[in-house]
Each structure stands twice: as structure tokens, then as C-alpha cells.
PDB file of C-alpha atoms in Angstrom:
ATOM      1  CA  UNK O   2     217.681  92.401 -20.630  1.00 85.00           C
ATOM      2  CA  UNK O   3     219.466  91.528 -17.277  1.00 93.00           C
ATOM      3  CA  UNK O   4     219.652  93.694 -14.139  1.00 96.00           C
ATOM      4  CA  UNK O   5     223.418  94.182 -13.506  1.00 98.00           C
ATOM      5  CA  UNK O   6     225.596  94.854 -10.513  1.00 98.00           C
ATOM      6  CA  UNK O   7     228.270  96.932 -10.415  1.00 98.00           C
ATOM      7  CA  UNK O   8     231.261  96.303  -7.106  1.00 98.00           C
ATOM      8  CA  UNK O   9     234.203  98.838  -7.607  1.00 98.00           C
ATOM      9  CA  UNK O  10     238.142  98.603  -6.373  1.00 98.00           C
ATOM     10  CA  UNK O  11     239.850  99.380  -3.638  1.00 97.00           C
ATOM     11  CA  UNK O  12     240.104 102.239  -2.610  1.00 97.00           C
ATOM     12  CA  UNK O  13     237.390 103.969  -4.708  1.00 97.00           C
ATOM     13  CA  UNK O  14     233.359 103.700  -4.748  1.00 97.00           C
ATOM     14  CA  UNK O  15     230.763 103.191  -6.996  1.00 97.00           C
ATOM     15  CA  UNK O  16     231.352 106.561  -8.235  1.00 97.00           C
ATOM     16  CA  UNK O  17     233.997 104.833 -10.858  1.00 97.00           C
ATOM     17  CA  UNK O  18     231.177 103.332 -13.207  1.00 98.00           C
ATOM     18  CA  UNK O  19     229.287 106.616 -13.724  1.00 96.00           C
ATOM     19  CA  UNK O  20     230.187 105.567 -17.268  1.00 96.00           C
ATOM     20  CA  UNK O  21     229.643 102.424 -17.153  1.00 97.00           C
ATOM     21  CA  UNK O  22     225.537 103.123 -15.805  1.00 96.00           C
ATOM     22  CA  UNK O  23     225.157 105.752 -18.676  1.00 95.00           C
ATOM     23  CA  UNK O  24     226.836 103.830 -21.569  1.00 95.00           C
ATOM     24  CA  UNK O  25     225.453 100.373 -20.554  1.00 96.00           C
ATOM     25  CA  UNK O  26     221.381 101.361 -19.940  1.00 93.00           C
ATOM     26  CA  UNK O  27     220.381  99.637 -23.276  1.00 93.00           C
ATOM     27  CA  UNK O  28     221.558  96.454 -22.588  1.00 94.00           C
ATOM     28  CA  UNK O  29     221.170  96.564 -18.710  1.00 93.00           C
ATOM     29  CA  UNK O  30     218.371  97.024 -16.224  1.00 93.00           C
ATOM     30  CA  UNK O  31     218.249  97.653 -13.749  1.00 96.00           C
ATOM     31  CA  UNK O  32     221.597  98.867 -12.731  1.00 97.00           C
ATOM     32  CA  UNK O  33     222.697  99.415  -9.613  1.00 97.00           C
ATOM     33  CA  UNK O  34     226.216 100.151  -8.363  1.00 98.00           C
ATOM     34  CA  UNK O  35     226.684  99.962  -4.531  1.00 97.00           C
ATOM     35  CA  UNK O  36     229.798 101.604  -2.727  1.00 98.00           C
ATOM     36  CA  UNK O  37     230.940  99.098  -0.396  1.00 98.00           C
ATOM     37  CA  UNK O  38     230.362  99.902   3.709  1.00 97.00           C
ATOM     38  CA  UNK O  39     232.257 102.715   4.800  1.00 97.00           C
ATOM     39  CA  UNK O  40     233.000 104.068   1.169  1.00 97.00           C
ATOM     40  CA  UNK O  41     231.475 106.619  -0.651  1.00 96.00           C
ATOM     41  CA  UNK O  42     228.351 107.784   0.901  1.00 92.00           C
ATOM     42  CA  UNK O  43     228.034 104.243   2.340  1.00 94.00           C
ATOM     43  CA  UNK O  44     227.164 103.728   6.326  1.00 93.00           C
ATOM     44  CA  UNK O  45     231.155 102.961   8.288  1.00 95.00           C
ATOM     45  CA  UNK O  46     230.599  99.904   9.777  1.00 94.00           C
ATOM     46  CA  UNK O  47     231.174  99.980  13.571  1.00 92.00           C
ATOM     47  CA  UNK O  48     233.196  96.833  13.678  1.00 93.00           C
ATOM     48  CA  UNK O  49     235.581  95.120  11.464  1.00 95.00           C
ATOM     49  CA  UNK O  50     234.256  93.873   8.072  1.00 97.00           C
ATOM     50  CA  UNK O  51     234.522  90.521   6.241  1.00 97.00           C
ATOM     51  CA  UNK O  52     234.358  90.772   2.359  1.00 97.00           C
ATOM     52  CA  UNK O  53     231.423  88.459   2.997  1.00 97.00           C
ATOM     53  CA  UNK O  54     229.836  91.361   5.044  1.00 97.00           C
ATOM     54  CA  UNK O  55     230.137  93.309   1.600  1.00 98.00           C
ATOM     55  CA  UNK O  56     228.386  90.833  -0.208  1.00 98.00           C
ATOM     56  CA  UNK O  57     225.482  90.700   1.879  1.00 97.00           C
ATOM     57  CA  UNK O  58     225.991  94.388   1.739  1.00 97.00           C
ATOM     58  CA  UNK O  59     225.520  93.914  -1.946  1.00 98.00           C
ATOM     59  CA  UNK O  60     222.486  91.734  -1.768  1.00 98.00           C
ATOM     60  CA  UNK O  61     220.841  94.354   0.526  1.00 97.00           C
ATOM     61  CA  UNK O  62     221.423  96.655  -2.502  1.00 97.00           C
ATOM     62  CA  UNK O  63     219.540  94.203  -4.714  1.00 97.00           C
ATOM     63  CA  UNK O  64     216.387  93.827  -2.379  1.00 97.00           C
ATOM     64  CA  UNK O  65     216.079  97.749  -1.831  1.00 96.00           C
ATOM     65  CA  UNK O  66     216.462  97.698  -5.855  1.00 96.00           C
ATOM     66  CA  UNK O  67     213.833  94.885  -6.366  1.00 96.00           C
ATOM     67  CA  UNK O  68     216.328  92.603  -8.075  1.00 97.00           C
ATOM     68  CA  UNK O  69     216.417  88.998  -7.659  1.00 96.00           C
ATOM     69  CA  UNK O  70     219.285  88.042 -10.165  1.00 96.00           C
ATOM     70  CA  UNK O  71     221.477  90.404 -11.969  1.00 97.00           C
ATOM     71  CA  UNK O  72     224.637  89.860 -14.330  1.00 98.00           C
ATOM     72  CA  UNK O  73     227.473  90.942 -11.351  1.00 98.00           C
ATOM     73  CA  UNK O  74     230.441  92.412 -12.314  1.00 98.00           C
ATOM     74  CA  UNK O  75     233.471  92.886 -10.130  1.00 98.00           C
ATOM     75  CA  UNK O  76     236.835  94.544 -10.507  1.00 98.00           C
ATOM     76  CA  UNK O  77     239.618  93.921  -8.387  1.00 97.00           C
ATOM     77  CA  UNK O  78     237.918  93.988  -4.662  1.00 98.00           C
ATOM     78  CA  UNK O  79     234.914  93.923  -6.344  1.00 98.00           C
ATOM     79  CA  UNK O  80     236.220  90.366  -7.961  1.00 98.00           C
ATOM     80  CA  UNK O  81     236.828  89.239  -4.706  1.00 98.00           C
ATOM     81  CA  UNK O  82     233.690  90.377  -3.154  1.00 98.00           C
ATOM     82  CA  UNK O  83     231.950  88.689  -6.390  1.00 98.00           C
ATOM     83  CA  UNK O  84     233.586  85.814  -5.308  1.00 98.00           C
ATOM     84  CA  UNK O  85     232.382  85.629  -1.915  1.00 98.00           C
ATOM     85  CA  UNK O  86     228.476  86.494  -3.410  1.00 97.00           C
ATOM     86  CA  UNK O  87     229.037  83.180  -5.143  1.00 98.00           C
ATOM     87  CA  UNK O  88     229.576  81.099  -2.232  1.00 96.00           C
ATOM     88  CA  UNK O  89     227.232  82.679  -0.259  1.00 96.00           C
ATOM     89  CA  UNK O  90     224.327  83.885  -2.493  1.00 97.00           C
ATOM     90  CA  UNK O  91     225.103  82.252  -5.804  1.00 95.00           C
ATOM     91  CA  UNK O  92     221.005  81.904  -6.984  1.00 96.00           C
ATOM     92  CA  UNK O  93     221.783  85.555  -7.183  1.00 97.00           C
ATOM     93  CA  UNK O  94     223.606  85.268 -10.127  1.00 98.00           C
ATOM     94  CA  UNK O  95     222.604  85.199 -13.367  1.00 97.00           C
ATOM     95  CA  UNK O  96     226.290  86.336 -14.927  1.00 97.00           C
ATOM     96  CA  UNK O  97     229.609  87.077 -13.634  1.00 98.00           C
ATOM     97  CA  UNK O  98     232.124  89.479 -14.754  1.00 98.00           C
ATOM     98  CA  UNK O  99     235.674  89.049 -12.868  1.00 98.00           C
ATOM     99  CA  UNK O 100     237.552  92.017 -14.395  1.00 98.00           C
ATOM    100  CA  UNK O 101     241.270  92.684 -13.551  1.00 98.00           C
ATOM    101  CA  UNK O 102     241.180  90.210 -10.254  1.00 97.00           C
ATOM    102  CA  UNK O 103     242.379  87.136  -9.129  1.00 96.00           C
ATOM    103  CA  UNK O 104     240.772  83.966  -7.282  1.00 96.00           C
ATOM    104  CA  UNK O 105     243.928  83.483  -5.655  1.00 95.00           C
ATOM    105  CA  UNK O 106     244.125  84.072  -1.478  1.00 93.00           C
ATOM    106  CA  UNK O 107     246.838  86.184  -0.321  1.00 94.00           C
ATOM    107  CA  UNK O 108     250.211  84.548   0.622  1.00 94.00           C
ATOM    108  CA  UNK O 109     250.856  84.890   4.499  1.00 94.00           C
ATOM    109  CA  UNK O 110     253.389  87.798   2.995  1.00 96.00           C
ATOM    110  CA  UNK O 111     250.945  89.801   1.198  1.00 94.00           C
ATOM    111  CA  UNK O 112     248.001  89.348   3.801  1.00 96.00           C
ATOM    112  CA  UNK O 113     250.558  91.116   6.498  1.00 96.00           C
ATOM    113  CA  UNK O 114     251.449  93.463   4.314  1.00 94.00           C
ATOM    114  CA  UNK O 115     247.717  94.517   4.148  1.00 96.00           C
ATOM    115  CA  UNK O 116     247.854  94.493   7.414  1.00 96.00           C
ATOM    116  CA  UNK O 117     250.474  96.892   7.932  1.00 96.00           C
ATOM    117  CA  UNK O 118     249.009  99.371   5.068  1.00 95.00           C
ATOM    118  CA  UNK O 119     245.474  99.460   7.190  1.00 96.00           C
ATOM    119  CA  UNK O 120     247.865 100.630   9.884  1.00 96.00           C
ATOM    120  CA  UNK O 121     249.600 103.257   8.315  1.00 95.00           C
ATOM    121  CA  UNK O 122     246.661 104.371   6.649  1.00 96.00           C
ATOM    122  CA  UNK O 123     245.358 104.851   9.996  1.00 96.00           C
ATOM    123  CA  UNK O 124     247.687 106.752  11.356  1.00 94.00           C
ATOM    124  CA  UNK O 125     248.570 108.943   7.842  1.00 94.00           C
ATOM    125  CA  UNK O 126     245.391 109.151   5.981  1.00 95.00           C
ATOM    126  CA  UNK O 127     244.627 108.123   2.386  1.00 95.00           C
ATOM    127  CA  UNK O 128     247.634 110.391   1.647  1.00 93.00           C
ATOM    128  CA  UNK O 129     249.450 107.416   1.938  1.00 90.00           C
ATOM    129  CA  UNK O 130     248.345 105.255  -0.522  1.00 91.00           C
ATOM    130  CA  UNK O 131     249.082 108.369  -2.580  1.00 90.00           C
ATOM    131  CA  UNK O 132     253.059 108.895  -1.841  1.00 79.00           C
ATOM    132  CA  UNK O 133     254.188 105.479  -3.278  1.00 75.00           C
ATOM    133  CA  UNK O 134     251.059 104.505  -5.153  1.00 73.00           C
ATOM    134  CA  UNK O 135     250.397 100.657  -6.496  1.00 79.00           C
ATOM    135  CA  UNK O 136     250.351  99.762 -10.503  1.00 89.00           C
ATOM    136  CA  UNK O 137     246.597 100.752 -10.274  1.00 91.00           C
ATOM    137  CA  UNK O 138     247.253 102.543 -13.631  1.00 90.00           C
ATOM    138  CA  UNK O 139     249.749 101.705 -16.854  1.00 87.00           C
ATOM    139  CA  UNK O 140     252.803 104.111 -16.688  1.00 83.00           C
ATOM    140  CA  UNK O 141     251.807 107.819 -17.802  1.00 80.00           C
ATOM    141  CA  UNK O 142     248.366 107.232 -17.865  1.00 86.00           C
ATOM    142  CA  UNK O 143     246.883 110.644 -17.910  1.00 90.00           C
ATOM    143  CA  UNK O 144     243.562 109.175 -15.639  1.00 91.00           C
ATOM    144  CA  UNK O 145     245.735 109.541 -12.051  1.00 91.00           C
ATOM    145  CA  UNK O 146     244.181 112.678 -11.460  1.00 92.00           C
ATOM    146  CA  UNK O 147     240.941 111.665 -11.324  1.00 93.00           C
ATOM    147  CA  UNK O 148     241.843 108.363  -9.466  1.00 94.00           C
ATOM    148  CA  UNK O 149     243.959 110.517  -6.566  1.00 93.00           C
ATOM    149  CA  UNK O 150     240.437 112.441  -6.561  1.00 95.00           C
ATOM    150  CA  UNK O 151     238.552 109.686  -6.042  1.00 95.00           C
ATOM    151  CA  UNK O 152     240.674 108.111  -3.420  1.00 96.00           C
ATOM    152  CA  UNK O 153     241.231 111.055  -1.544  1.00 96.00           C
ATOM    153  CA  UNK O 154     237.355 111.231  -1.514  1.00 96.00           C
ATOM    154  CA  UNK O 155     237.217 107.788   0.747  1.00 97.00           C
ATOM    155  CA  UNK O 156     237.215 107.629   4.572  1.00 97.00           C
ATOM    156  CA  UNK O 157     240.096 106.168   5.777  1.00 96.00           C
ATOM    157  CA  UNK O 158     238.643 103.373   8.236  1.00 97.00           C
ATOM    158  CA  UNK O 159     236.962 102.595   5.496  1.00 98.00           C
ATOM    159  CA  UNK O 160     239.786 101.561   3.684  1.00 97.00           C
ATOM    160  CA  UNK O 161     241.542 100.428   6.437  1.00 97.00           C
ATOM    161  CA  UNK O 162     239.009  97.839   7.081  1.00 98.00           C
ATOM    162  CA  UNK O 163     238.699  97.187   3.703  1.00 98.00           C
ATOM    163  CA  UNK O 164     242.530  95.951   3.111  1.00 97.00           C
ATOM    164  CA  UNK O 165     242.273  93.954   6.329  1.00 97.00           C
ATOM    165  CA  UNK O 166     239.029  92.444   4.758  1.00 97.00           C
ATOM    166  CA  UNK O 167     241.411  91.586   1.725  1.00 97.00           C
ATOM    167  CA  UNK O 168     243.870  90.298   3.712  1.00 96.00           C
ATOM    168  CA  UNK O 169     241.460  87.738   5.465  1.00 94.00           C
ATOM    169  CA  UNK O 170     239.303  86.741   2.127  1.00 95.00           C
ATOM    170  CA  UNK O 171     239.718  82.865   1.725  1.00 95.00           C
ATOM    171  CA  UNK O 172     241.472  81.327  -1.602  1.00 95.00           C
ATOM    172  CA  UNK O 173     238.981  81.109  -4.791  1.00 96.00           C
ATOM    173  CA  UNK O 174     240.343  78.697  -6.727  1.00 95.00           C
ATOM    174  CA  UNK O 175     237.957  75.587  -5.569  1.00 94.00           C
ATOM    175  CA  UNK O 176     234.966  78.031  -6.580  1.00 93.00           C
ATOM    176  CA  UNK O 177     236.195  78.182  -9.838  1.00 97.00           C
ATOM    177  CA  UNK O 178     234.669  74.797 -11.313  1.00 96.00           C
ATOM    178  CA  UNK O 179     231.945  75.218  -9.820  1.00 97.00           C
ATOM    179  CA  UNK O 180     230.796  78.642 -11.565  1.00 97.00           C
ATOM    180  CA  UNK O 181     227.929  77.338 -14.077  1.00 96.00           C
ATOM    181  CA  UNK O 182     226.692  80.807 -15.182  1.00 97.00           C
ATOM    182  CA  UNK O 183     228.109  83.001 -18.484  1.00 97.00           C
ATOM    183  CA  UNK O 184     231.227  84.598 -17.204  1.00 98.00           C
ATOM    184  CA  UNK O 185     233.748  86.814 -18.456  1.00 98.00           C
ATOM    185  CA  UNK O 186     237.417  87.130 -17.670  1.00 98.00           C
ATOM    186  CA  UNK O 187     238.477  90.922 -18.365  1.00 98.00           C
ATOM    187  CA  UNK O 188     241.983  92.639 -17.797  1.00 98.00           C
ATOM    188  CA  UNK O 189     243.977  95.423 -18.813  1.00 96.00           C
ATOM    189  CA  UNK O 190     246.991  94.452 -21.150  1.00 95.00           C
ATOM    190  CA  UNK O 191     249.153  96.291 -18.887  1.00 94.00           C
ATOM    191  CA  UNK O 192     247.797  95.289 -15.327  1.00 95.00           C
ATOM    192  CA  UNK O 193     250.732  94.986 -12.865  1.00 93.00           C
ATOM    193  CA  UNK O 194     248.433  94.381  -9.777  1.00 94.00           C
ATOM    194  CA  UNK O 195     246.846  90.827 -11.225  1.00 94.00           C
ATOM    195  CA  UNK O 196     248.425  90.378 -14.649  1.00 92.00           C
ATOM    196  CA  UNK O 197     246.984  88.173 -17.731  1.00 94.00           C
ATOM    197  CA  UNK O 198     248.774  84.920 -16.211  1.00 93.00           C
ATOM    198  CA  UNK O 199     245.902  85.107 -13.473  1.00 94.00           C
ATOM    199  CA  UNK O 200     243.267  86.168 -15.647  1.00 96.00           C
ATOM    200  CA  UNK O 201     243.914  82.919 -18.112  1.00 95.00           C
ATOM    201  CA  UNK O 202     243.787  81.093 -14.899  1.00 95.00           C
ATOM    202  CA  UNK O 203     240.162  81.940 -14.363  1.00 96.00           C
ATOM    203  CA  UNK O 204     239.645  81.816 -17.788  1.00 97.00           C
ATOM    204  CA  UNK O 205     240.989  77.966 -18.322  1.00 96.00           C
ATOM    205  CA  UNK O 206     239.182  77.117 -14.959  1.00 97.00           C
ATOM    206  CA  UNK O 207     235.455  78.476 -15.442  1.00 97.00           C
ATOM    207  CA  UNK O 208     233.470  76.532 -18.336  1.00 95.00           C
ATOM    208  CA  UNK O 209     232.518  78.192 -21.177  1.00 95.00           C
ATOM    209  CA  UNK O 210     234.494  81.443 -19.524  1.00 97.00           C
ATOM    210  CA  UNK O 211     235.533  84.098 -22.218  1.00 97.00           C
ATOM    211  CA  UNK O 212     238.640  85.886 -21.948  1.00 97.00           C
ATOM    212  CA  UNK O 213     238.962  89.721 -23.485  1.00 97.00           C
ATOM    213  CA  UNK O 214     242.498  91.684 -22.655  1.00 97.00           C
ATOM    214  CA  UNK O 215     242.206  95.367 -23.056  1.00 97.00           C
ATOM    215  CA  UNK O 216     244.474  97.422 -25.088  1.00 95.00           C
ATOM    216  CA  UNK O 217     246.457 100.456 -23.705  1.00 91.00           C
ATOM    217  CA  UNK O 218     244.804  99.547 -19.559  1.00 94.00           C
ATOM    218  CA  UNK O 219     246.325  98.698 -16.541  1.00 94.00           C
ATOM    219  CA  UNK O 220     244.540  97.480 -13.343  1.00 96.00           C
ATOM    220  CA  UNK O 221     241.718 100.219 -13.839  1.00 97.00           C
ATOM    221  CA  UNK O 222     240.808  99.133 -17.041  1.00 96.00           C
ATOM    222  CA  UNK O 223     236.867 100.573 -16.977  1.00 97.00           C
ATOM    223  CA  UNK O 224     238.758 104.035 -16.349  1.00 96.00           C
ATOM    224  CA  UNK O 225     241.782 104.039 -18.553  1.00 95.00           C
ATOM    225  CA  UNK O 226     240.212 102.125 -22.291  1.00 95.00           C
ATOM    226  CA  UNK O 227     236.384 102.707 -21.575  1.00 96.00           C
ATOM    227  CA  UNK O 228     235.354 102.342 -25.324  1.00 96.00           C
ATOM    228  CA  UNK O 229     237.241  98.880 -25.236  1.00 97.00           C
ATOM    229  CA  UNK O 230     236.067  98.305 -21.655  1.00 97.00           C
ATOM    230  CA  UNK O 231     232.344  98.720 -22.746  1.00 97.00           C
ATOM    231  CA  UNK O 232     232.568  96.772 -25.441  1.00 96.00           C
ATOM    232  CA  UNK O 233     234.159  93.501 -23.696  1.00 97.00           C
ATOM    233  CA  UNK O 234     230.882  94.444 -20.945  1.00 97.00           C
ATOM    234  CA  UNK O 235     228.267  94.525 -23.869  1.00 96.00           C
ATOM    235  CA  UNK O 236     229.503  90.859 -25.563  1.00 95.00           C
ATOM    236  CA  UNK O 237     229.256  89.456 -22.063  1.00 97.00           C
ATOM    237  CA  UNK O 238     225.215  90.963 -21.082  1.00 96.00           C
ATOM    238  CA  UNK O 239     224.004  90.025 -24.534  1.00 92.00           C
ATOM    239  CA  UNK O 240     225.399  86.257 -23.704  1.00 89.00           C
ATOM    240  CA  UNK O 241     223.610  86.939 -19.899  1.00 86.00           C
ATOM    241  CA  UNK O 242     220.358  87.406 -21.725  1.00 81.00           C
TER     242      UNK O 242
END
């Protein structure tokens, strides 16, 4: 069976697949699910990072874990960080996953606007992120409890660096013919953040891709529909192996 990779959103840590490592151990191993610098219980980096930084970040994970190619599977950052793991470590990768993402760059609009929410996180906290919250979850979704937990758990340069990280990532979109390994295209039906159009971009883009929309789960699709989630997951590693 493959080793698989784990790389969580923004702005939580690897702590948001404790599911996903229980549920998945008998088609997976082994499986290792790093928090990105500065998150969770992660080093802070002392100067600003590149998403590329959190690949190699990612690929120091798989040496201290002994792997040499794994199945990876990003949501969200983590897509984007997958993304720049291709184009800089790509014999690394045996499968990829790009779950509720996009290979799109940010606009010269959104990338400021990153910008600005690194500085007001800054100066505020991860409070915040918390008073006027993004689509991360489908309206009335009972998981925002656990997801204000989980943010509130974060350092704030940490997630500071990592939105101006986002806002400097490069566009995707040439990388996408030139993926050649199994890959899956997952999103929730109700993602607001990067909605189906973007996932069928992917999708149409990557050979062979397969696309699987989850029921009843927004951008946080692992944490909202994890039955559906794991299933999507499981059709994807048995392809990898």
C-alpha cells in the first residue's frame, strides 16, 4: 500500500486529519501529516516563508519518516503547497489528491488583500479571522466550533506569514498537463472559497484525473462529510497502489 501525506488548510494544522490517520491505516502506510512551519507544534520560521519553503518543509517530513514517495494529498493551502512539491520535488510523488483548491494564482486584488489580512492579524490576533469568518464551512454547519478551536490554537505569525506566502504562490495552471501520476479532484458541494467550476478545471486539465463532489461540505470537506470524504480518499489510494 502507499505511504501518504497529509498538508492541511489555512489556518489550521495537521491536527485536522486525526481522522483521516485513524480511518485510512489499512489502505495507507506510512502516514504522516506535517503542520506547516510556524503551525501547530511546528518550529516559527525566523524569516518570511515561501509556500515552496513548506514543501521542502514537507519533504523534510518524508526523510525523518523514511519515505521516498507517498500518495500527497492537499486541501486548500495544502493544494497549493502540493502544487509547489510538484514543481520542485515531483519524483516524490506517487499520487496527488487536490481537495477543495484551486491551481489558479491570486489576482493582484486578492494577493493584497492577503496582504492586508497578515496585517491585521498581526496587530488583532487570530480573533480576527474569527469576527467576519470566510465560507470555510456550508451555512449552519454545526463543525465551527471545533474549527474556531483549532484556529484559535495557531500562532499568529504563523498565519500571518502563511497568507503572505499565499499571496506570493505563482499560477498552477501550466503544471496542470504536466501531472502524469493518479490524481484526484475532491470538493465540497457547497464550497464558497474554490467552488466546483475550479475543481472541473483541474479535473478537465490533469489526464486520467477523477473528479468526486461531496454531499452536504463546504471548503472543509474532510471535517464537515468525513464518511463521504473517506470514501472519495480510499477510491483514489487503491488506484495509487
Amino acid at each position: 500500500m502507499p505511504a501518504l501525506v497529509l498538508l492541511h488548510a489555512f489556518p489550521l494544522d495537521s491536527s485536522m486529519w486525526d481522522r483521516e490517520i485513524r480511518a485510512l491505516s489499512d489502505v495507507a502506510s506510512p502516514i504522516v501529516a506535517p503542520s506547516f512551519p510556524g503551525f501547530g507544534r511546528s518550529e516559527l520560521p525566523a524569516k518570511q516563508p515561501t509556500l515552496d519553503d513548506y514543501a521542502d518543509a514537507v519533504v523534510g517530513a518524508m526523510d525523518a519518516a523514511r519515505i521516498d514517495r507517498a500518495a500527497v494529498a492537499g486541501l486548500s493551502m495544502g493544494g497549493y503547497v502540493a502544487f509547489a512539491l510538484w514543481r520542485r520535488h515531483r519524483k516524490r510523488i506517487a499520487a496527488l489528491a487536490l481537495i477543495d483548491t484551486k491551481a489558479e494564482g491570486d489576482t493582484p486584488e486578492a494577493a493584497h488583500n492577503r496582504i492586508r489580512l497578515a496585517d491585521t492579524i498581526r496587530e488583532h490576533g487570530v480573533e480576527a479571522l474569527l469576527k467576519t469568518p470566510p465560507k470555510w464551512l456550508r451555512d449552519a454547519s454545526p463543525k465551527w466550533p471545533a474549527v474556531k478551536a483549532l484556529i484559535r490554537a495557531q500562532d499568529k505569525e504563523a498565519v500571518a506569514q502563511a497568507s503572505v506566502a499565499m499571496a506570493g504562490r505563482p499560477d498552477s495552471m501550466p503544471e496542470l498537463a504536466t501531472i502524469d501520476v493518479p490524481t484526484a479532484v475532491i470538493v465540497g458541494e457547497s464550497d464558497a472559497i474554490t467552488p466546483l467550476a475550479q475543481s472541473k478545471t483541474m479535473y478537465e486539465r490533469v489526464a486520467g484525473a477523477t473528479l468526486s463532489v461531496i454531499p452536504d461540505a463546504g471548503h472543509l470537506s474532510n471535517l464537515e462529510a468525513p464518511e463521504a470524504f473517506e470514501r472519495a480518499l480510499r477510491d483514489w489510494l487503491r488506484r495509487a497502489g
